[in-house]
Structure formats: C-alpha cells, structure tokens
C-alpha cells in the first residue's frame, strides 16, 4: 500500500519564477493538506483540499495556490518566487472524517525547494 | 509568538543517556501529538495524548500531557542513534498547528 508520494524531491528555482509541486495521497484518502517547513522550524499549514476545493487556508499570500484532481492528487503552485520561499514542502493525506486527528494523517517525504 | 513552543531547540546527547523534550502551549491543550522527522523522510507519528495526566509509552519513548501546565513532555530512555532526528509536537486541531521542533543528535 503506497503512502504519500511527492515530486520532485528537490528543486532549484530562480527568484520570480513559478513552481508546481505534486502530491499523490495514500490509497483511500480523499483529503490533501500542504505545509511549508522552513529550516529549523515546524511545518506551517498552507491549505487543505477536499472534493477538489480549498477548504481551509493558513496565513499564506495568494501567490500560493493549489488544485486537487478527481483522483485526489494535488498540486501546489507558487508564483513570483521569493528567496524566503525556500523550504521543505510537505504534503499530508487523510480521510475527511479524520480531520484534526494525528493518527489519520500520512505525510510524504517532502519537496525541498531552493530559490536562488 | 508561537502557539506551541518546544524546548530545547536542539539537543546533543551521548548514546545511552536519557533526555526530555518539552512542548508548551499558549492555549488550553485538548490534545497533543508527537512526531519524529528524519532528513528525506516524512513525519512519523509517535503518540497521541488526549487528556490531562495521560501518559503513553512506546519502546523507550514516553510522552505525558500536563493540562494544567499546558505542556507535554517527551522522554527518551537510554538513547540510541536511531532516536536522532527532529521531534515535533502538534495540536489536535484541523490545521495541524506544529511546534517549533527539537533537533536531537546522538553521539557515540
């Protein structure tokens, strides 16, 4: 049973560029959440998708957008990249009824984005 | 200020020694979760604490929840190299509010 798969694992982009990160949820899960983890910090909630709609959002600017597809996979898009966007981006999947419960979330290994 | 503060920020411990990591909340704790993170790996769920006074153990790791102090502690007994990594606490809310993290290094 595959867990959460994220791609790519590493990425280097230039300031001002746009980037798309991808996440395939664990089999059977229908909800995908995205997190940004800066070096030496805990993950910060970006947003959550369920039924192809953004359901909740953290304190991130509109440069951060996402999408969920009918197969529950998801993309995170970041426009006009800043140096401060350099971080590990984590994706977590769950079932909607498990929202908030730690044991129901499965995390991917993350995509490490470096903006130069 | 952070809603969940962890201390210490980093910890270097000799193999075989015991250690404690603390997680303090600025709000009432209704539930707390502990995770471990290693480079290149996702977050590994360790334990969930749901009520004040609750204590759970798994192998050599014990977590406690002190609701009055709005604090949880994670204690590792007889540390091993496999315990090295980043330990994160998080609240039992939908946005999964995480703590600031504690980086644990085990030296032989």
XYZ file of C-alpha atoms in Angstrom:
224
model
C 0.000 0.000 0.000
C 1.715 3.158 -1.219
C 1.964 6.038 1.162
C 2.028 9.674 0.143
C 4.210 10.379 -2.862
C 5.632 13.807 -3.580
C 7.517 15.004 -6.620
C 10.047 16.237 -7.305
C 12.192 15.556 -4.231
C 14.451 18.527 -4.846
C 14.063 21.652 -6.927
C 16.095 24.790 -7.555
C 14.361 27.862 -8.952
C 15.258 31.481 -9.566
C 13.549 34.421 -7.910
C 10.450 35.485 -9.792
C 9.851 32.100 -11.339
C 6.857 29.883 -10.778
C 6.916 26.337 -9.394
C 4.492 23.413 -9.223
C 4.818 20.662 -6.652
C 2.841 17.437 -6.811
C 1.354 15.072 -4.283
C -0.324 11.694 -4.621
C -2.248 10.763 -1.484
C -2.252 7.448 0.266
C -4.631 4.976 -1.293
C -8.125 5.505 0.110
C -7.507 9.027 1.360
C -9.583 11.911 0.000
C -8.112 14.999 1.673
C -4.761 16.626 0.993
C -3.059 19.268 3.111
C 0.087 21.218 2.293
C 2.709 22.547 4.716
C 5.791 24.720 4.441
C 8.693 23.891 6.732
C 11.497 26.423 6.812
C 14.882 25.308 8.081
C 14.822 24.880 11.850
C 11.072 25.458 12.097
C 7.984 23.328 12.437
C 5.659 22.852 9.462
C 3.251 25.715 8.763
C -0.190 24.969 7.355
C -0.720 26.350 3.848
C -4.093 24.943 2.811
C -6.261 21.848 2.637
C -8.187 20.389 -0.290
C -11.199 18.153 -0.256
C -13.599 17.395 -3.104
C -11.400 19.480 -5.406
C -11.967 22.630 -3.379
C -9.815 24.576 -0.977
C -11.453 24.070 2.413
C -9.081 25.824 4.774
C -6.162 28.159 4.376
C -3.330 29.292 6.582
C -1.598 32.670 6.575
C -0.037 32.477 3.159
C -0.319 35.023 0.335
C -2.270 34.448 -2.843
C 0.980 33.567 -4.598
C 0.384 30.161 -3.101
C -2.398 28.304 -4.847
C -3.403 24.731 -5.271
C -5.539 22.250 -7.025
C -6.999 18.857 -6.332
C -7.856 16.462 -9.129
C -10.684 13.911 -9.310
C -8.231 11.151 -8.366
C -7.494 13.119 -5.136
C -3.939 14.018 -6.148
C -2.966 17.609 -5.627
C -0.657 20.347 -6.827
C 0.825 23.305 -5.008
C 1.717 26.295 -7.160
C 3.847 29.191 -6.041
C 4.155 32.259 -8.265
C 6.738 35.037 -8.215
C 9.129 33.060 -6.042
C 10.979 34.845 -3.269
C 14.158 33.769 -1.530
C 12.048 33.278 1.595
C 10.015 30.595 -0.150
C 12.992 28.248 0.160
C 11.761 25.442 2.381
C 10.675 21.837 2.604
C 7.103 21.485 1.345
C 5.208 18.637 2.909
C 2.007 17.042 1.764
C -0.248 15.047 4.066
C -3.277 12.994 3.163
C -6.173 11.851 5.292
C -9.821 10.987 5.251
C -12.109 13.968 5.717
C -13.661 12.437 8.822
C -10.222 12.230 10.435
C -9.599 15.981 10.210
C -7.578 17.076 13.208
C -6.694 13.576 14.333
C -2.992 12.881 14.111
C -3.213 9.173 13.628
C -5.232 9.657 10.464
C -2.640 11.730 8.619
C 0.093 10.298 6.443
C 2.928 12.602 5.419
C 5.058 12.492 2.320
C 8.834 12.927 2.394
C 8.521 16.424 1.024
C 9.918 18.531 -1.790
C 12.914 20.653 -0.907
C 12.660 23.927 -2.809
C 15.623 26.238 -3.058
C 15.126 29.698 -4.516
C 18.279 31.460 -5.689
C 4.832 34.430 19.263
C 4.402 30.753 18.532
C 1.328 28.929 19.770
C 3.452 25.864 20.503
C 6.990 26.334 21.782
C 9.407 23.450 22.068
C 12.481 23.321 24.233
C 15.268 22.852 23.818
C 15.623 23.891 20.189
C 18.446 21.400 19.793
C 19.912 18.697 21.951
C 23.136 16.699 21.744
C 23.123 13.614 23.928
C 25.593 10.808 24.429
C 24.294 7.398 23.446
C 22.733 5.629 26.408
C 21.712 8.796 28.231
C 18.149 9.879 28.977
C 16.638 13.078 27.637
C 13.466 15.143 27.793
C 11.862 17.434 25.223
C 9.120 19.847 26.231
C 6.238 21.319 24.289
C 4.383 24.268 25.809
C 1.149 25.731 24.507
C -0.080 29.309 24.870
C -3.639 27.970 24.923
C -5.502 25.162 26.646
C -4.400 21.778 25.428
C -7.201 19.498 24.342
C -4.936 17.010 22.690
C -1.357 16.757 21.604
C 0.519 14.651 19.108
C 4.192 13.853 18.793
C 6.030 13.170 15.534
C 9.566 12.345 14.538
C 11.156 13.586 11.320
C 14.348 12.424 9.682
C 16.027 14.012 6.700
C 14.438 12.829 3.488
C 11.555 11.165 5.294
C 8.056 12.232 6.115
C 6.717 12.843 9.584
C 6.382 9.652 11.566
C 3.513 9.647 14.044
C 4.723 8.643 17.523
C 1.961 9.177 20.044
C -1.295 10.939 20.722
C -2.300 12.321 24.122
C -5.910 13.274 24.577
C -6.449 14.222 28.196
C -4.653 15.777 31.124
C -2.462 13.402 33.059
C -2.328 10.921 30.221
C 0.946 9.100 29.758
C 1.861 6.786 26.919
C 4.931 4.745 26.195
C 6.277 3.044 23.126
C 9.548 1.191 23.356
C 11.875 3.666 25.058
C 9.806 6.796 24.454
C 7.293 8.125 26.986
C 5.029 11.111 26.473
C 2.988 12.884 29.131
C 0.356 15.607 28.992
C 0.070 18.130 31.819
C -3.115 20.001 31.037
C -2.731 22.475 33.915
C 0.713 23.497 32.781
C -0.427 23.447 29.151
C 2.614 21.334 28.494
C 3.634 17.959 27.187
C 6.957 16.223 27.624
C 8.638 13.518 25.598
C 11.169 11.417 27.458
C 13.618 9.027 25.841
C 15.347 6.459 27.997
C 18.765 5.016 27.135
C 19.011 6.930 23.848
C 20.217 5.195 20.693
C 21.466 6.518 17.337
C 18.088 5.570 15.849
C 16.466 8.221 18.059
C 18.256 11.023 16.232
C 16.047 13.365 14.244
C 13.670 16.271 14.661
C 10.863 15.885 17.167
C 7.700 17.859 16.602
C 4.610 18.308 18.712
C 1.320 19.452 17.266
C -2.106 20.468 18.437
C -5.253 18.458 17.918
C -6.788 20.964 15.519
C -7.711 20.776 11.861
C -4.843 22.941 10.656
C -2.345 20.752 12.478
C -0.504 23.538 14.318
C 3.024 22.300 14.890
C 5.608 23.227 17.458
C 8.927 24.812 16.639
C 10.763 21.492 16.651
C 13.666 19.991 18.590
C 16.677 18.607 16.756
C 18.148 15.613 18.590
C 21.670 14.418 17.885
C 23.018 11.253 19.480
C 26.775 10.941 19.787
C 28.530 7.617 20.386
